[in-house]
Short mmCIF file of C-alpha atoms in Angstrom, two decimals:
data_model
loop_
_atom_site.label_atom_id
_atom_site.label_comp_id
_atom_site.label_asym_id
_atom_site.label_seq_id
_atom_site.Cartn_x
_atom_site.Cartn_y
_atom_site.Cartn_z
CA UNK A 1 94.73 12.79 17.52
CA UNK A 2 94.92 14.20 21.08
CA UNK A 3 94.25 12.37 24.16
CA UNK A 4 90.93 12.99 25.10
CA UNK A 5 89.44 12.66 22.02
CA UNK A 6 90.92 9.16 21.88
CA UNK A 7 90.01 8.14 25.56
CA UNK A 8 86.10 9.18 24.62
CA UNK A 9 86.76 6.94 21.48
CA UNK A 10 87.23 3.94 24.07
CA UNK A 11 84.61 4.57 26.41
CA UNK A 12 81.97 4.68 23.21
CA UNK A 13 81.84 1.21 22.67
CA UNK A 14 81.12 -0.58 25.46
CA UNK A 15 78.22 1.95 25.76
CA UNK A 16 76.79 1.00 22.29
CA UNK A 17 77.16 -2.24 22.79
CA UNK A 18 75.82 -2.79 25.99
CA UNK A 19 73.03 -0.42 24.56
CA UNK A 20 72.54 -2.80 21.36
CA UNK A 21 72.39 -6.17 23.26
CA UNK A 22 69.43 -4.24 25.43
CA UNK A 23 67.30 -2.90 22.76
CA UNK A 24 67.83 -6.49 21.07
CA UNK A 25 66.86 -8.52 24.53
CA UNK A 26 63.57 -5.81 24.53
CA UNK A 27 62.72 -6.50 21.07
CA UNK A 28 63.04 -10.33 21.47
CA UNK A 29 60.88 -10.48 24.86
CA UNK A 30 57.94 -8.06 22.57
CA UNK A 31 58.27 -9.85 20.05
CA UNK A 32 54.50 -10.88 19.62
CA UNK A 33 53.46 -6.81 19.86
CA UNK A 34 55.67 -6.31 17.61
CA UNK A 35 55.27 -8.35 15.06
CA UNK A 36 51.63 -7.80 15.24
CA UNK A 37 52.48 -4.09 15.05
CA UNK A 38 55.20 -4.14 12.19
CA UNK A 39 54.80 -7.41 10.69
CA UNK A 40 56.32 -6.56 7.59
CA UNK A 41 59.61 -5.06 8.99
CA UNK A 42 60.08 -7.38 12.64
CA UNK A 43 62.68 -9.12 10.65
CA UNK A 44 64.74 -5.86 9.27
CA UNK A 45 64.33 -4.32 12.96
CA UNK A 46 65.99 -7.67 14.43
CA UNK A 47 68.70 -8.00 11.79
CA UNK A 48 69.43 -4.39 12.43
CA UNK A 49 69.53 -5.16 16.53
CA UNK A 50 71.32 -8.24 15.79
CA UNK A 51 74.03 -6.17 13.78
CA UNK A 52 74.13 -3.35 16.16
CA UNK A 53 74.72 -5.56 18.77
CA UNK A 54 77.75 -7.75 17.15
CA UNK A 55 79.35 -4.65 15.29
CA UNK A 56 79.86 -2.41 18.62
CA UNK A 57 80.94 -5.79 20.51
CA UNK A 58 83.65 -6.53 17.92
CA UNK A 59 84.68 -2.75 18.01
CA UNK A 60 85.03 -3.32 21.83
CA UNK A 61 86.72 -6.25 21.44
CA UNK A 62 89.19 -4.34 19.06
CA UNK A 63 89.74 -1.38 21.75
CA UNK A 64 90.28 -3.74 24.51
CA UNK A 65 93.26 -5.66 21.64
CA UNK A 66 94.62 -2.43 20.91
CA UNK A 67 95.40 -1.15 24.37
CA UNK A 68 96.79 -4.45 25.13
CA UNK A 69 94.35 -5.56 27.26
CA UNK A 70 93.32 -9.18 26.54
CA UNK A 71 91.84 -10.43 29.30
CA UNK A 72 89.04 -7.43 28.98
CA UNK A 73 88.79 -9.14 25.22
CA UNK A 74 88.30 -12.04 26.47
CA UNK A 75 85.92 -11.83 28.83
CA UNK A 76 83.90 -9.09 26.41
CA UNK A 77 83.81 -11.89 23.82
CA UNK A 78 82.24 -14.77 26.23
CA UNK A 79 79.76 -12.05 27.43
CA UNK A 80 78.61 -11.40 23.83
CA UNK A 81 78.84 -15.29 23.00
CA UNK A 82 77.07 -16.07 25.78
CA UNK A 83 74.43 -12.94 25.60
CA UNK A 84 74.06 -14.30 21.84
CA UNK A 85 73.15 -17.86 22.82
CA UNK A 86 70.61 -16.53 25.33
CA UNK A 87 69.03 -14.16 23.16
CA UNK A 88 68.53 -17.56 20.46
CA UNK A 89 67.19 -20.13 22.56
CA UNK A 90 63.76 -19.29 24.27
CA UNK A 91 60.90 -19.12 23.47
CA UNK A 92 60.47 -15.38 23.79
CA UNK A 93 56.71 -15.26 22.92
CA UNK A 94 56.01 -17.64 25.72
CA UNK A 95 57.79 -15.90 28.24
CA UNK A 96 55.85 -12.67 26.95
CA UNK A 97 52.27 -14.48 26.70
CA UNK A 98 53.72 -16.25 30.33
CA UNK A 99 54.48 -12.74 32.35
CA UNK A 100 51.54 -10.40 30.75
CA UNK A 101 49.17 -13.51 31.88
CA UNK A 102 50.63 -13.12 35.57
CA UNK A 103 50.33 -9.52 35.66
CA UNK A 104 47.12 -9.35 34.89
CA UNK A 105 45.65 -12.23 36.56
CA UNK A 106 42.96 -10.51 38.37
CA UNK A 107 41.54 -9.11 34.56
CA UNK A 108 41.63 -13.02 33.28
CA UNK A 109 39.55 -13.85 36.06
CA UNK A 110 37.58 -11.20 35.60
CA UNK A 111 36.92 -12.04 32.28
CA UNK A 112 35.93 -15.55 33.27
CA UNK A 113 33.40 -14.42 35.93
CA UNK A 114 31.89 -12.41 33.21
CA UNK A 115 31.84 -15.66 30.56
CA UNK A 116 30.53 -17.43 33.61
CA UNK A 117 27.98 -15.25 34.50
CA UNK A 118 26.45 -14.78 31.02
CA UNK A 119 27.64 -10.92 30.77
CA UNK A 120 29.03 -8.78 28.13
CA UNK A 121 32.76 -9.52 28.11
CA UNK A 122 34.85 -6.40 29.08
CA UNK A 123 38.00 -6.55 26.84
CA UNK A 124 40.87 -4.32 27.74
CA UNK A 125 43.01 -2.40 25.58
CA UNK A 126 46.26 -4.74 26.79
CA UNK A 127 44.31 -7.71 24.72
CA UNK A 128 45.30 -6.57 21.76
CA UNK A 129 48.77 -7.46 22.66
CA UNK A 130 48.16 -10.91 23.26
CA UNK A 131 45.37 -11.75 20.66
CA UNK A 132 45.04 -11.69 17.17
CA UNK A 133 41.96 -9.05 17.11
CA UNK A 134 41.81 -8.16 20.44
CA UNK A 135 38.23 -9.79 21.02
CA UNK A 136 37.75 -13.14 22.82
CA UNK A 137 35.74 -15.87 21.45
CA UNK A 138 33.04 -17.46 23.55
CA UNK A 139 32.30 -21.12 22.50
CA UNK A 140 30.32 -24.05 24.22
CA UNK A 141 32.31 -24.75 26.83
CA UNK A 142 35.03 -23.06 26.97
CA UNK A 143 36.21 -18.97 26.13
CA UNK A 144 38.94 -18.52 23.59
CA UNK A 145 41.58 -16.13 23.09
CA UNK A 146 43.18 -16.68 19.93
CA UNK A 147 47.09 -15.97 20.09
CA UNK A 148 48.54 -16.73 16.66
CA UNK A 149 46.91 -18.37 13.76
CA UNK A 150 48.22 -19.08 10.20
CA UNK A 151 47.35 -17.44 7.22
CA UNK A 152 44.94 -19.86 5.64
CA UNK A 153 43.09 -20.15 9.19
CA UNK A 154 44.42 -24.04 9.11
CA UNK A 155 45.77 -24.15 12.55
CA UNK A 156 45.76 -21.97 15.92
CA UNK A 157 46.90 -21.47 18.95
CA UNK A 158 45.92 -19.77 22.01
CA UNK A 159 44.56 -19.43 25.80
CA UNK A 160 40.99 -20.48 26.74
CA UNK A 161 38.70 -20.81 30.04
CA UNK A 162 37.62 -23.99 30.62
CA UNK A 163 35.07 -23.53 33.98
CA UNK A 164 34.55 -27.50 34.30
CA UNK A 165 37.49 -29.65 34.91
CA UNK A 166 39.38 -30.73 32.14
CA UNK A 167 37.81 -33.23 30.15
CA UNK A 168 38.90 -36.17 27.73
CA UNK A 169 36.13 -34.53 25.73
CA UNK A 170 37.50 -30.95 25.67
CA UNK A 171 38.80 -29.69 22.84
CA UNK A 172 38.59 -25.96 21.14
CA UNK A 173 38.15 -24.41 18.30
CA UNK A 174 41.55 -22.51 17.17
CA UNK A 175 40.91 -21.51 13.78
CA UNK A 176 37.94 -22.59 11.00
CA UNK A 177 39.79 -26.11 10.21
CA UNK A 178 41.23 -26.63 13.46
CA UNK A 179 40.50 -28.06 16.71
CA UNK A 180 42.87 -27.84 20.05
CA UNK A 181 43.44 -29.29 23.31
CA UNK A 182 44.30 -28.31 26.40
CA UNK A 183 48.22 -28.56 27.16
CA UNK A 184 49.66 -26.17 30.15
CA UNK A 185 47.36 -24.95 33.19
CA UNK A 186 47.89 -21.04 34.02
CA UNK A 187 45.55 -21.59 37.13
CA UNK A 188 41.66 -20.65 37.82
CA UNK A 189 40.36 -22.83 34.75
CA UNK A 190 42.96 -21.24 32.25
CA UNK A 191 45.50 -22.99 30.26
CA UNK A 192 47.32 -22.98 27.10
CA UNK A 193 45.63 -24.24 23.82
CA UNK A 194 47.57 -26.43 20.63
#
């Protein structure tokens, strides 16, 4: 084999590698759009990801071995390790729900001036990312955004207004044969419902 075509061979993959642990990192941090979008093959896509990710490491770590060089091996294998452990430990749906809240603060309050107010409740398109139908769900005294609920309608979770302060008395309505209470504030009356 000549030379250059085995110097591209070693440059390949760190590039797929570096390439798989990114596309897996994306897919873990959307993992609630996702899901929601292709439910019935999430877990095939993150296997794949997963298996992408480990193969083209281990081929890197094999490059860097062959050539001698195993410091680079090394230090490729407690990037991976440690890029693995990251990728397993949070709560990635949180940190989604968390930073889509924060970006579009000025729409939640929005929202809750409207619910306030009495008015038709503008829902944008972006919703439909965070909630299970995209729609919000006024109640007595409090608007609901349902976020995941199981299959039976048992139990749910989500984000609601609340535009009194919180109350021993407060609780929500998460699914038909559940009830939920307020646990973490978001700011401006919202907070996070289990």
């Amino acid at each position: 084999m000549p030379a250059t075509k085995i110097s591209r061979w070693y440059r390949l993959p760190p590039v797929m590698a570096s390439l798989g642990w990114l596309l897996l990192a994306a897919a873990c941090y959307l993992r609630l759009p996702l899901f929601r979008a292709i439910w019935l093959c999430y877990w095939l896509l993150i296997t794949a990801l997963w298996a992408w990710a480990f193969l083209w490491t281990f081929l890197m770590v094999m490059s860097h071995l062959s050539r001698k060089a195993y410091t680079r091996a090394t230090m490729t294998l407690l990037v991976a390790v440690t890029a693995g452990a990251l990728l397993s430990v949070p709560k990635w749906e949180n940190a989604f729900i968390d930073s889509l809240f924060l970006l579009q603060r000025d729409r939640f309050d929005a929202l809750a001036t409207a619910y306030r107010n009495g008015q038709s409740l503008p829902v944008p398109w972006w919703m439909g990312l965070l909630t299970i139908d995209g729609r919000v769900q006024p109640q007595k005294h409090a608007l609901y955004l349902p976020v995941y609920e199981d299959w039976r309608a048992e139990t749910g979770v989500g984000i609601a207004y609340l535009p009194s302060p919180l109350d021993v008395d407060d609780w929500i309505m998460t699914a038909a044969g559940d009830t939920g209470r307020p646990t973490r504030p978001y700011g401006n009356g919202w907070w996070w419902v289990e």
